[in-house]
mmCIF file of C-alpha atoms in Angstrom:
data_model
loop_
_atom_site.group_PDB
_atom_site.id
_atom_site.type_symbol
_atom_site.label_atom_id
_atom_site.label_comp_id
_atom_site.label_asym_id
_atom_site.label_seq_id
_atom_site.Cartn_x
_atom_site.Cartn_y
_atom_site.Cartn_z
ATOM 1 C CA MET A 1 -13.576 31.262 -13.928
ATOM 2 C CA ARG A 2 -16.637 29.237 -14.863
ATOM 3 C CA ILE A 3 -17.044 25.556 -14.272
ATOM 4 C CA SER A 4 -16.070 24.837 -17.797
ATOM 5 C CA GLN A 5 -12.777 26.755 -17.349
ATOM 6 C CA LEU A 6 -12.103 25.003 -13.935
ATOM 7 C CA SER A 7 -12.593 21.682 -15.769
ATOM 8 C CA ALA A 8 -10.093 22.680 -18.438
ATOM 9 C CA ALA A 9 -7.694 24.113 -15.967
ATOM 10 C CA SER A 10 -7.695 20.997 -13.655
ATOM 11 C CA GLY A 11 -8.335 18.181 -16.285
ATOM 12 C CA VAL A 12 -11.226 17.070 -14.194
ATOM 13 C CA PRO A 13 -14.604 16.513 -16.138
ATOM 14 C CA ILE A 14 -17.434 18.712 -15.398
ATOM 15 C CA PRO A 15 -19.754 15.950 -14.175
ATOM 16 C CA THR A 16 -17.058 14.862 -11.804
ATOM 17 C CA ILE A 17 -16.634 18.481 -10.448
ATOM 18 C CA LYS A 18 -20.292 18.485 -9.809
ATOM 19 C CA TYR A 19 -20.100 15.235 -8.008
ATOM 20 C CA TYR A 20 -17.319 16.591 -5.840
ATOM 21 C CA LEU A 21 -19.332 19.756 -5.090
ATOM 22 C CA ARG A 22 -22.400 17.544 -4.114
ATOM 23 C CA GLU A 23 -20.134 15.321 -1.764
ATOM 24 C CA GLY A 24 -18.766 18.491 -0.117
ATOM 25 C CA LEU A 25 -15.180 17.672 -1.216
ATOM 26 C CA LEU A 26 -14.912 20.867 -3.265
ATOM 27 C CA PRO A 27 -16.235 24.212 -1.716
ATOM 28 C CA PRO A 28 -18.964 25.833 -3.800
ATOM 29 C CA GLY A 29 -18.009 28.683 -6.136
ATOM 30 C CA GLU A 30 -19.165 32.164 -5.606
ATOM 31 C CA GLN A 31 -22.707 32.447 -7.003
ATOM 32 C CA THR A 32 -22.763 35.343 -9.481
ATOM 33 C CA SER A 33 -26.330 34.481 -10.777
ATOM 34 C CA ALA A 34 -28.906 31.861 -10.320
ATOM 35 C CA THR A 35 -27.232 29.598 -12.946
ATOM 36 C CA ARG A 36 -23.614 30.692 -12.722
ATOM 37 C CA ALA A 37 -20.855 30.352 -10.139
ATOM 38 C CA GLU A 38 -17.259 31.673 -10.229
ATOM 39 C CA TYR A 39 -14.350 29.453 -9.305
ATOM 40 C CA ASP A 40 -10.794 30.346 -8.369
ATOM 41 C CA VAL A 41 -7.289 29.073 -8.255
ATOM 42 C CA GLY A 42 -8.141 27.524 -4.806
ATOM 43 C CA HIS A 43 -10.647 25.243 -6.528
ATOM 44 C CA VAL A 44 -7.996 24.158 -9.046
ATOM 45 C CA ARG A 45 -5.585 23.196 -6.138
ATOM 46 C CA ARG A 46 -8.347 21.559 -4.212
ATOM 47 C CA LEU A 47 -9.129 19.305 -7.271
ATOM 48 C CA ARG A 48 -5.341 18.423 -7.581
ATOM 49 C CA LEU A 49 -5.514 17.361 -3.907
ATOM 50 C CA ILE A 50 -8.640 15.257 -4.493
ATOM 51 C CA ARG A 51 -7.177 13.653 -7.515
ATOM 52 C CA ALA A 52 -3.969 12.738 -5.821
ATOM 53 C CA LEU A 53 -5.708 11.298 -2.846
ATOM 54 C CA LEU A 54 -8.112 9.344 -5.112
ATOM 55 C CA GLU A 55 -5.849 8.158 -7.913
ATOM 56 C CA VAL A 56 -2.579 7.566 -6.100
ATOM 57 C CA GLY A 57 -3.576 7.278 -2.506
ATOM 58 C CA ARG A 58 -6.499 5.129 -3.418
ATOM 59 C CA LEU A 59 -8.502 6.630 -0.552
ATOM 60 C CA SER A 60 -12.206 6.344 -0.417
ATOM 61 C CA ILE A 61 -14.524 9.536 -0.781
ATOM 62 C CA ALA A 62 -15.236 9.168 2.884
ATOM 63 C CA SER A 63 -11.647 9.173 3.827
ATOM 64 C CA ILE A 64 -10.877 12.081 1.493
ATOM 65 C CA ARG A 65 -13.685 14.018 3.090
ATOM 66 C CA LYS A 66 -11.996 13.457 6.599
ATOM 67 C CA VAL A 67 -8.595 14.511 5.272
ATOM 68 C CA ILE A 68 -10.103 17.632 3.547
ATOM 69 C CA ALA A 69 -11.910 18.640 6.702
ATOM 70 C CA ALA A 70 -8.621 18.464 8.579
ATOM 71 C CA VAL A 71 -6.773 20.533 5.926
ATOM 72 C CA ASP A 72 -9.618 23.152 6.140
ATOM 73 C CA ASP A 73 -9.593 23.329 9.902
ATOM 74 C CA GLU A 74 -7.285 26.308 10.660
ATOM 75 C CA ASP A 75 -7.231 25.509 14.322
ATOM 76 C CA LEU A 76 -5.639 22.113 13.714
ATOM 77 C CA GLY A 77 -1.881 22.011 13.989
ATOM 78 C CA MET A 78 0.198 20.474 11.060
ATOM 79 C CA HIS A 79 0.942 17.378 13.019
ATOM 80 C CA LYS A 80 -2.731 16.770 13.592
ATOM 81 C CA VAL A 81 -3.621 17.256 9.977
ATOM 82 C CA LEU A 82 -0.806 14.786 8.921
ATOM 83 C CA GLY A 83 -2.161 12.361 11.531
ATOM 84 C CA THR A 84 -5.585 12.515 9.889
ATOM 85 C CA ALA A 85 -4.041 11.657 6.497
ATOM 86 C CA HIS A 86 -2.070 8.815 8.011
ATOM 87 C CA TYR A 87 -4.953 7.368 9.782
ATOM 88 C CA ALA A 88 -7.029 7.648 6.611
ATOM 89 C CA LEU A 89 -4.346 5.626 4.955
ATOM 90 C CA ALA A 90 -4.512 2.871 7.682
ATOM 91 C CA PRO A 91 -6.892 0.104 6.796
ATOM 92 C CA ALA A 92 -9.008 -0.810 9.803
ATOM 93 C CA VAL A 93 -7.363 -3.702 11.773
ATOM 94 C CA GLU A 94 -9.310 -5.721 14.213
ATOM 95 C CA ALA A 95 -7.400 -5.936 17.569
ATOM 96 C CA HIS A 96 -7.912 -9.400 19.226
ATOM 97 C CA GLU A 97 -7.182 -8.471 22.734
ATOM 98 C CA ASP A 98 -8.504 -11.749 24.086
ATOM 99 C CA ASP A 99 -5.999 -13.759 21.853
ATOM 100 C CA GLU A 100 -2.619 -14.496 23.519
ATOM 101 C CA GLU A 101 -0.841 -14.591 20.042
ATOM 102 C CA TRP A 102 -2.220 -11.160 19.146
ATOM 103 C CA ARG A 103 -1.086 -9.642 22.505
ATOM 104 C CA ARG A 104 2.364 -10.893 22.028
ATOM 105 C CA ALA A 105 2.539 -9.501 18.399
ATOM 106 C CA ARG A 106 1.199 -6.226 19.690
ATOM 107 C CA ALA A 107 3.740 -6.079 22.399
ATOM 108 C CA GLU A 108 6.446 -6.849 19.878
ATOM 109 C CA ALA A 109 5.169 -3.967 17.801
ATOM 110 C CA ASP A 110 5.209 -1.599 20.707
ATOM 111 C CA ARG A 111 8.680 -2.708 21.697
ATOM 112 C CA LEU A 112 10.079 -2.144 18.185
ATOM 113 C CA ILE A 113 8.509 1.457 18.303
ATOM 114 C CA ALA A 114 10.026 2.159 21.686
ATOM 115 C CA ASP A 115 13.447 0.676 20.855
ATOM 116 C CA LEU A 116 13.547 2.823 17.848
ATOM 117 C CA GLY A 117 12.775 5.929 20.049
ATOM 118 C CA TRP A 118 9.939 6.873 17.654
ATOM 119 C CA ARG A 119 7.149 9.094 19.029
ATOM 120 C CA ILE A 120 4.004 7.443 18.086
ATOM 121 C CA ASP A 121 0.619 8.200 19.686
ATOM 122 C CA PRO A 122 -0.349 5.296 22.028
ATOM 123 C CA GLY A 123 -3.730 5.014 20.308
ATOM 124 C CA ALA A 124 -2.376 5.092 16.744
ATOM 125 C CA PRO A 125 -4.064 2.422 14.623
ATOM 126 C CA THR A 126 -0.820 1.941 12.904
ATOM 127 C CA ARG A 127 0.356 0.009 15.949
ATOM 128 C CA ASP A 128 -2.369 -2.535 15.385
ATOM 129 C CA GLU A 129 -1.439 -2.679 11.675
ATOM 130 C CA LEU A 130 2.183 -3.556 12.613
ATOM 131 C CA ALA A 131 1.055 -6.167 15.097
ATOM 132 C CA GLN A 132 -1.058 -7.696 12.439
ATOM 133 C CA ALA A 133 1.870 -7.941 10.168
ATOM 134 C CA ILE A 134 4.146 -9.310 12.816
ATOM 135 C CA LEU A 135 1.522 -11.944 13.657
ATOM 136 C CA THR A 136 1.269 -12.988 10.027
ATOM 137 C CA LEU A 137 5.049 -13.245 9.627
ATOM 138 C CA ASP A 138 5.175 -15.212 12.779
ATOM 139 C CA ARG A 139 2.457 -17.714 11.721
ATOM 140 C CA LEU A 140 4.202 -18.331 8.447
ATOM 141 C CA GLY A 141 7.523 -19.069 10.270
ATOM 142 C CA MET A 142 9.198 -15.956 9.065
ATOM 143 C CA PRO A 143 11.487 -13.775 11.099
ATOM 144 C CA ALA A 144 9.038 -11.519 12.953
ATOM 145 C CA THR A 145 10.969 -9.985 15.824
ATOM 146 C CA GLY A 146 11.659 -6.307 16.010
ATOM 147 C CA GLU A 147 15.265 -7.078 15.203
ATOM 148 C CA ALA A 148 14.101 -8.629 11.884
ATOM 149 C CA LEU A 149 12.152 -5.594 10.972
ATOM 150 C CA ARG A 150 14.742 -3.015 11.781
ATOM 151 C CA PRO A 151 16.172 -2.744 8.273
ATOM 152 C CA TYR A 152 12.800 -1.722 7.066
ATOM 153 C CA ALA A 153 12.424 0.807 9.828
ATOM 154 C CA ALA A 154 15.936 2.236 9.157
ATOM 155 C CA ALA A 155 14.977 2.577 5.411
ATOM 156 C CA ALA A 156 11.722 4.284 6.245
ATOM 157 C CA ILE A 157 13.027 6.847 8.567
ATOM 158 C CA ASP A 158 15.913 7.674 6.308
ATOM 159 C CA LEU A 159 13.645 8.388 3.429
ATOM 160 C CA VAL A 160 11.203 10.452 5.477
ATOM 161 C CA VAL A 161 13.838 12.461 7.082
ATOM 162 C CA GLU A 162 16.051 13.000 4.042
ATOM 163 C CA HIS A 163 13.555 13.397 1.284
ATOM 164 C CA GLU A 164 10.157 14.286 2.655
ATOM 165 C CA ILE A 165 9.585 16.252 5.776
ATOM 166 C CA GLY A 166 12.484 18.575 4.993
ATOM 167 C CA THR A 167 11.024 19.627 1.619
ATOM 168 C CA ILE A 168 7.718 20.926 2.912
ATOM 169 C CA PRO A 169 7.273 24.718 2.295
ATOM 170 C CA ILE A 170 6.406 25.643 5.760
ATOM 171 C CA ASP A 171 7.244 29.375 5.247
ATOM 172 C CA GLY A 172 4.390 29.837 2.685
ATOM 173 C CA PRO A 173 0.568 29.771 3.153
ATOM 174 C CA ARG A 174 -0.797 27.199 5.526
ATOM 175 C CA GLU A 175 -2.880 25.633 3.004
ATOM 176 C CA ALA A 176 -0.039 24.986 0.468
ATOM 177 C CA ALA A 177 2.225 23.458 3.200
ATOM 178 C CA VAL A 178 -0.512 21.182 4.544
ATOM 179 C CA GLU A 179 -1.433 19.986 1.034
ATOM 180 C CA ALA A 180 2.102 19.384 0.104
ATOM 181 C CA LEU A 181 2.669 17.394 3.357
ATOM 182 C CA VAL A 182 -0.518 15.344 3.022
ATOM 183 C CA VAL A 183 -0.146 14.637 -0.654
ATOM 184 C CA GLY A 184 3.610 14.070 -0.235
ATOM 185 C CA THR A 185 2.891 11.504 2.435
ATOM 186 C CA VAL A 186 0.397 9.533 0.268
ATOM 187 C CA VAL A 187 2.174 9.671 -3.064
ATOM 188 C CA HIS A 188 5.711 8.982 -1.616
ATOM 189 C CA GLY A 189 4.272 5.992 0.202
ATOM 190 C CA ARG A 190 2.813 4.751 -3.158
ATOM 191 C CA VAL A 191 6.141 5.429 -4.873
ATOM 192 C CA LEU A 192 8.050 3.325 -2.432
ATOM 193 C CA ASP A 193 5.563 0.511 -2.642
ATOM 194 C CA ILE A 194 5.674 0.476 -6.456
ATOM 195 C CA LEU A 195 9.494 0.531 -6.547
ATOM 196 C CA ARG A 196 9.598 -2.309 -4.141
ATOM 197 C CA ARG A 197 7.544 -4.476 -6.344
ATOM 198 C CA LEU A 198 9.602 -3.476 -9.329
ATOM 199 C CA ALA A 199 12.721 -4.301 -7.452
ATOM 200 C CA HIS A 200 11.167 -7.608 -6.488
ATOM 201 C CA GLU A 201 10.314 -8.443 -10.155
ATOM 202 C CA SER A 202 13.860 -7.556 -11.358
ATOM 203 C CA VAL A 203 15.585 -9.594 -8.551
ATOM 204 C CA SER A 204 13.283 -12.461 -9.071
ATOM 205 C CA ALA A 205 14.080 -12.409 -12.950
ATOM 206 C CA ARG A 206 17.807 -12.769 -12.035
ATOM 207 C CA PHE A 207 17.474 -15.176 -9.221
ATOM 208 C CA PHE A 208 15.424 -17.642 -10.982
ATOM 209 C CA GLY A 209 17.413 -17.350 -14.182
ATOM 210 C CA VAL A 210 14.805 -16.017 -16.533
ATOM 211 C CA PRO A 211 16.537 -15.314 -19.937
ATOM 212 C CA GLU A 212 16.686 -11.599 -20.808
ATOM 213 C CA SER A 213 13.789 -10.697 -23.105
ATOM 214 C CA MET B 1 -8.786 -34.132 10.429
ATOM 215 C CA ARG B 2 -12.362 -33.022 10.289
ATOM 216 C CA ILE B 3 -13.478 -29.572 9.470
ATOM 217 C CA SER B 4 -13.897 -28.620 13.115
ATOM 218 C CA GLN B 5 -10.276 -29.675 13.677
ATOM 219 C CA LEU B 6 -9.109 -27.829 10.652
ATOM 220 C CA SER B 7 -10.861 -24.683 12.148
ATOM 221 C CA ALA B 8 -9.120 -25.219 15.434
ATOM 222 C CA ALA B 9 -5.774 -25.789 13.859
ATOM 223 C CA SER B 10 -5.976 -22.744 11.513
ATOM 224 C CA GLY B 11 -7.950 -20.368 13.687
ATOM 225 C CA VAL B 12 -10.436 -19.788 10.736
ATOM 226 C CA PRO B 13 -14.018 -20.108 11.675
ATOM 227 C CA ILE B 14 -15.970 -23.150 10.135
ATOM 228 C CA PRO B 15 -18.366 -20.980 8.078
ATOM 229 C CA THR B 16 -15.371 -19.031 6.643
ATOM 230 C CA ILE B 17 -13.717 -22.365 5.687
ATOM 231 C CA LYS B 18 -16.962 -23.409 3.909
ATOM 232 C CA TYR B 19 -16.983 -20.099 2.046
ATOM 233 C CA TYR B 20 -13.355 -20.666 0.862
ATOM 234 C CA LEU B 21 -14.283 -24.042 -0.242
ATOM 235 C CA ARG B 22 -17.328 -22.760 -2.266
ATOM 236 C CA GLU B 23 -15.254 -19.976 -3.731
ATOM 237 C CA GLY B 24 -12.615 -22.721 -4.828
ATOM 238 C CA LEU B 25 -9.821 -21.002 -2.757
ATOM 239 C CA LEU B 26 -9.326 -24.096 -0.630
ATOM 240 C CA PRO B 27 -9.329 -27.441 -2.403
ATOM 241 C CA PRO B 28 -11.992 -30.001 -1.150
ATOM 242 C CA GLY B 29 -11.134 -32.517 1.615
ATOM 243 C CA GLU B 30 -11.211 -36.258 0.884
ATOM 244 C CA GLN B 31 -14.857 -37.289 1.092
ATOM 245 C CA THR B 32 -14.963 -40.229 3.592
ATOM 246 C CA SER B 33 -18.744 -40.417 3.767
ATOM 247 C CA ALA B 34 -21.706 -38.443 2.399
ATOM 248 C CA THR B 35 -21.465 -35.948 5.239
ATOM 249 C CA ARG B 36 -17.901 -36.113 6.226
ATOM 250 C CA ALA B 37 -14.572 -34.897 4.513
ATOM 251 C CA GLU B 38 -11.043 -35.337 5.709
ATOM 252 C CA TYR B 39 -8.514 -32.390 5.663
ATOM 253 C CA ASP B 40 -4.764 -32.471 6.111
ATOM 254 C CA VAL B 41 -1.865 -30.116 6.808
ATOM 255 C CA GLY B 42 -1.881 -28.957 3.199
ATOM 256 C CA HIS B 43 -5.311 -27.397 3.928
ATOM 257 C CA VAL B 44 -3.931 -25.706 7.144
ATOM 258 C CA ARG B 45 -1.074 -24.222 5.128
ATOM 259 C CA ARG B 46 -3.380 -23.031 2.370
ATOM 260 C CA LEU B 47 -5.590 -21.301 4.943
ATOM 261 C CA ARG B 48 -2.600 -19.544 6.281
ATOM 262 C CA LEU B 49 -1.803 -18.320 2.880
ATOM 263 C CA ILE B 50 -5.384 -17.098 2.216
ATOM 264 C CA ARG B 51 -5.482 -15.228 5.534
ATOM 265 C CA ALA B 52 -2.130 -13.593 4.815
ATOM 266 C CA LEU B 53 -3.233 -12.337 1.401
ATOM 267 C CA LEU B 54 -6.563 -11.319 2.661
ATOM 268 C CA GLU B 55 -5.671 -9.656 6.080
ATOM 269 C CA VAL B 56 -2.248 -8.301 5.379
ATOM 270 C CA GLY B 57 -2.111 -8.154 1.616
ATOM 271 C CA ARG B 58 -5.689 -6.755 1.427
ATOM 272 C CA LEU B 59 -6.278 -8.584 -1.872
ATOM 273 C CA SER B 60 -9.804 -9.246 -3.058
ATOM 274 C CA ILE B 61 -11.115 -12.682 -3.297
ATOM 275 C CA ALA B 62 -10.761 -12.626 -7.083
ATOM 276 C CA SER B 63 -7.210 -11.691 -6.760
ATOM 277 C CA ILE B 64 -6.461 -14.444 -4.332
ATOM 278 C CA ARG B 65 -8.006 -16.820 -6.650
ATOM 279 C CA LYS B 66 -5.538 -15.893 -9.303
ATOM 280 C CA VAL B 67 -2.565 -16.140 -7.064
ATOM 281 C CA ILE B 68 -3.607 -19.498 -5.704
ATOM 282 C CA ALA B 69 -4.081 -20.819 -9.318
ATOM 283 C CA ALA B 70 -0.504 -19.731 -9.948
ATOM 284 C CA VAL B 71 0.711 -21.356 -6.796
ATOM 285 C CA ASP B 72 -1.066 -24.648 -7.826
ATOM 286 C CA ASP B 73 0.142 -24.616 -11.364
ATOM 287 C CA GLU B 74 3.221 -26.822 -11.218
ATOM 288 C CA ASP B 75 4.142 -25.861 -14.877
ATOM 289 C CA LEU B 76 4.644 -22.264 -13.807
ATOM 290 C CA GLY B 77 8.186 -21.191 -12.959
ATOM 291 C CA MET B 78 8.702 -19.385 -9.695
ATOM 292 C CA HIS B 79 9.248 -16.036 -11.539
ATOM 293 C CA LYS B 80 5.927 -16.327 -13.191
ATOM 294 C CA VAL B 81 4.070 -17.187 -9.834
ATOM 295 C CA LEU B 82 5.682 -14.250 -8.159
ATOM 296 C CA GLY B 83 4.786 -12.142 -11.120
ATOM 297 C CA THR B 84 1.086 -13.129 -10.661
ATOM 298 C CA ALA B 85 1.287 -12.037 -7.090
ATOM 299 C CA HIS B 86 2.862 -8.758 -7.984
ATOM 300 C CA TYR B 87 0.177 -7.966 -10.570
ATOM 301 C CA ALA B 88 -2.481 -8.872 -8.198
ATOM 302 C CA LEU B 89 -1.147 -6.238 -5.829
ATOM 303 C CA ALA B 90 -0.973 -3.762 -8.541
ATOM 304 C CA PRO B 91 -4.246 -1.558 -8.540
ATOM 305 C CA ALA B 92 -5.414 -1.028 -12.089
ATOM 306 C CA VAL B 93 -4.198 2.176 -13.475
ATOM 307 C CA GLU B 94 -5.659 3.736 -16.606
ATOM 308 C CA ALA B 95 -3.066 4.610 -19.190
ATOM 309 C CA HIS B 96 -3.719 7.714 -21.089
ATOM 310 C CA GLU B 97 -1.745 7.167 -24.306
ATOM 311 C CA ASP B 98 -3.461 10.132 -25.997
ATOM 312 C CA ASP B 99 -2.358 12.654 -23.323
ATOM 313 C CA GLU B 100 1.029 14.306 -23.765
ATOM 314 C CA GLU B 101 1.531 14.628 -20.024
ATOM 315 C CA TRP B 102 0.893 10.936 -19.322
ATOM 316 C CA ARG B 103 3.228 9.892 -22.147
ATOM 317 C CA ARG B 104 6.057 12.053 -20.597
ATOM 318 C CA ALA B 105 5.487 10.547 -17.246
ATOM 319 C CA ARG B 106 5.528 7.028 -18.563
ATOM 320 C CA ALA B 107 8.684 7.695 -20.524
ATOM 321 C CA GLU B 108 10.322 9.039 -17.293
ATOM 322 C CA ALA B 109 9.100 5.765 -15.467
ATOM 323 C CA ASP B 110 10.625 3.687 -18.189
ATOM 324 C CA ARG B 111 13.893 5.685 -18.240
ATOM 325 C CA LEU B 112 14.226 5.326 -14.455
ATOM 326 C CA ILE B 113 13.866 1.456 -14.800
ATOM 327 C CA ALA B 114 16.308 1.377 -17.575
ATOM 328 C CA ASP B 115 18.842 3.584 -15.739
ATOM 329 C CA LEU B 116 18.615 1.333 -12.639
ATOM 330 C CA GLY B 117 19.337 -1.653 -14.973
ATOM 331 C CA TRP B 118 16.240 -3.469 -13.504
ATOM 332 C CA ARG B 119 14.779 -6.367 -15.619
ATOM 333 C CA ILE B 120 11.030 -5.461 -15.698
ATOM 334 C CA ASP B 121 8.597 -6.915 -18.261
ATOM 335 C CA PRO B 122 7.743 -4.204 -20.941
ATOM 336 C CA GLY B 123 3.990 -5.001 -20.346
ATOM 337 C CA ALA B 124 4.198 -4.888 -16.552
ATOM 338 C CA PRO B 125 1.275 -2.804 -15.115
ATOM 339 C CA THR B 126 3.686 -1.635 -12.357
ATOM 340 C CA ARG B 127 5.148 0.734 -15.106
ATOM 341 C CA ASP B 128 1.908 2.443 -15.471
ATOM 342 C CA GLU B 129 1.525 2.633 -11.738
ATOM 343 C CA LEU B 130 4.896 4.365 -11.534
ATOM 344 C CA ALA B 131 3.974 6.797 -14.383
ATOM 345 C CA GLN B 132 0.837 7.665 -12.517
ATOM 346 C CA ALA B 133 2.733 8.490 -9.243
ATOM 347 C CA ILE B 134 5.383 10.546 -11.255
ATOM 348 C CA LEU B 135 2.430 12.495 -13.035
ATOM 349 C CA THR B 136 0.914 13.261 -9.688
ATOM 350 C CA LEU B 137 4.083 14.427 -8.118
ATOM 351 C CA ASP B 138 4.870 16.547 -11.265
ATOM 352 C CA ARG B 139 1.198 18.209 -11.232
ATOM 353 C CA LEU B 140 1.785 19.103 -7.525
ATOM 354 C CA GLY B 141 5.093 20.722 -8.396
ATOM 355 C CA MET B 142 7.096 18.142 -6.460
ATOM 356 C CA PRO B 143 10.377 16.639 -7.566
ATOM 357 C CA ALA B 144 9.379 13.974 -10.117
ATOM 358 C CA THR B 145 12.298 13.069 -11.983
ATOM 359 C CA GLY B 146 13.833 9.604 -12.034
ATOM 360 C CA GLU B 147 16.757 11.240 -10.089
ATOM 361 C CA ALA B 148 14.422 12.430 -7.353
ATOM 362 C CA LEU B 149 13.009 8.838 -7.001
ATOM 363 C CA ARG B 150 16.373 7.187 -6.945
ATOM 364 C CA PRO B 151 16.657 7.081 -3.181
ATOM 365 C CA TYR B 152 13.422 5.225 -3.009
ATOM 366 C CA ALA B 153 14.631 2.690 -5.677
ATOM 367 C CA ALA B 154 17.929 2.294 -3.736
ATOM 368 C CA ALA B 155 16.111 1.513 -0.461
ATOM 369 C CA ALA B 156 13.655 -0.865 -2.243
ATOM 370 C CA ILE B 157 16.242 -2.985 -4.017
ATOM 371 C CA ASP B 158 18.503 -3.205 -0.884
ATOM 372 C CA LEU B 159 15.709 -4.554 1.164
ATOM 373 C CA VAL B 160 14.645 -7.035 -1.427
ATOM 374 C CA VAL B 161 18.036 -8.284 -2.031
ATOM 375 C CA GLU B 162 19.376 -8.209 1.613
ATOM 376 C CA HIS B 163 16.145 -9.362 3.490
ATOM 377 C CA GLU B 164 13.758 -11.106 1.139
ATOM 378 C CA ILE B 165 14.716 -13.006 -1.871
ATOM 379 C CA GLY B 166 17.753 -14.608 -0.133
ATOM 380 C CA THR B 167 15.604 -16.040 2.677
ATOM 381 C CA ILE B 168 13.252 -18.118 0.270
ATOM 382 C CA PRO B 169 13.651 -21.888 1.196
ATOM 383 C CA ILE B 170 14.219 -22.994 -2.557
ATOM 384 C CA ASP B 171 15.608 -26.313 -1.623
ATOM 385 C CA GLY B 172 12.334 -27.564 0.025
ATOM 386 C CA PRO B 173 9.040 -28.621 -1.637
ATOM 387 C CA ARG B 174 7.963 -26.145 -4.297
ATOM 388 C CA GLU B 175 4.755 -25.374 -2.666
ATOM 389 C CA ALA B 176 6.466 -24.101 0.530
ATOM 390 C CA ALA B 177 8.926 -22.063 -1.452
ATOM 391 C CA VAL B 178 6.345 -20.398 -3.657
ATOM 392 C CA GLU B 179 4.111 -19.756 -0.689
ATOM 393 C CA ALA B 180 6.973 -18.059 1.340
ATOM 394 C CA LEU B 181 7.907 -16.075 -1.765
ATOM 395 C CA VAL B 182 4.322 -14.818 -2.513
ATOM 396 C CA VAL B 183 3.431 -14.069 1.209
ATOM 397 C CA GLY B 184 6.868 -12.621 1.820
ATOM 398 C CA THR B 185 6.354 -10.225 -1.080
ATOM 399 C CA VAL B 186 3.055 -9.207 0.261
ATOM 400 C CA VAL B 187 3.674 -9.011 3.946
ATOM 401 C CA HIS B 188 7.057 -7.256 3.565
ATOM 402 C CA GLY B 189 5.478 -4.711 1.409
ATOM 403 C CA ARG B 190 2.895 -3.999 3.945
ATOM 404 C CA VAL B 191 5.546 -3.939 6.820
ATOM 405 C CA LEU B 192 7.546 -1.385 4.892
ATOM 406 C CA ASP B 193 4.469 0.854 4.261
ATOM 407 C CA ILE B 194 3.419 0.713 7.899
ATOM 408 C CA LEU B 195 6.805 1.635 9.202
ATOM 409 C CA ARG B 196 7.090 4.478 6.759
ATOM 410 C CA ARG B 197 3.748 5.876 8.087
ATOM 411 C CA LEU B 198 5.095 5.426 11.729
ATOM 412 C CA ALA B 199 8.331 7.166 10.724
ATOM 413 C CA HIS B 200 6.326 9.973 9.319
ATOM 414 C CA GLU B 201 4.277 10.466 12.454
ATOM 415 C CA SER B 202 7.376 10.334 14.680
ATOM 416 C CA VAL B 203 9.300 12.888 12.465
ATOM 417 C CA SER B 204 6.185 14.959 12.189
ATOM 418 C CA ALA B 205 5.802 15.084 16.051
ATOM 419 C CA ARG B 206 9.428 16.384 16.328
ATOM 420 C CA PHE B 207 9.319 18.694 13.398
ATOM 421 C CA PHE B 208 6.257 20.504 14.345
ATOM 422 C CA GLY B 209 7.299 20.655 18.019
ATOM 423 C CA VAL B 210 4.361 18.665 19.594
ATOM 424 C CA PRO B 211 5.174 18.173 23.278
ATOM 425 C CA GLU B 212 6.124 14.640 24.457
ATOM 426 C CA SER B 213 2.987 12.818 25.762
#
């Protein structure tokens, strides 16, 4: 199909498609003449992936490029590809190894992960993210022990096991499975965050006695 | 206390404190001479709030300013203050009212909220966020009905009711309660997101048969 048809099929405007091509997010079409290139369903699917990561995952173009490079790398196992997506979603957290408070929070994060029996890479940046959150809760005088966070861990693992990992089509083509896995991770994370804020609004309306509108 | 002591008590560097003062995030100290101002525990607490919103909530300075204005507005009920924090956390989503697909997704979002019996403002931007996520799931051929999202809603409401709203110190001073509520919302949201990504990594390691390291 031509670029205009690719635009129609994907709902992505032509200038945006050209931008993705320039940024290397979208592989070039097959050049059929000096001014014409042919695109296929692979391009439609790739555009869907980019939009999901951008609009729902809120990833930067640089992060999307990393995720796509991992998706495209046939030598990379599924676990590594997924890891790339996870780490792209992880905002950079500064570790403060010289700070006693930070080291305690980080130790608490590591202990929680160990107690849960979860298999997490020792170098995962997510560990620092968890330490940061624990440190913040602790500074605010809120429950910040592994014990206090266990209900969150329980809800998280339950959703992932019951509703996410199991639904990945691992018998089909690698690309489809990888994309489903990556996008599922990103979008389901967003869904949970959105529903949590909605739940908060609803509970708050009841709790603080706001009249029904 | 002087600005140097405020810095020591809060762990926030002096230039950063001066930046927050200029940006109006931190109220000025009491001027005791032309070159000297006195700060108190209220400033320490306010700095804690700013850091939590910034480092863990990842809010922009502009969003933090809005949240703080709501916290400071004594005429605003708790529910409204919390709403301000929620909406500051909600990334802007473009509604596409002229798009049939979008309208269907938005209707599905509204239906899920109604079926759950949740009390959500009809104009809440979170509704559009949910519609956006549903639309993305649907485009990717993933389960996107309210039914498919119910387990996420159930986990969310359970955590909020059991572990968040109930722990707010509403008998103490308004400012402390409001801060606990706002920060709790932000930090617990982050905690859940982090633990979900950790759960994903662990499940993925097992599922894809990565050897124990």
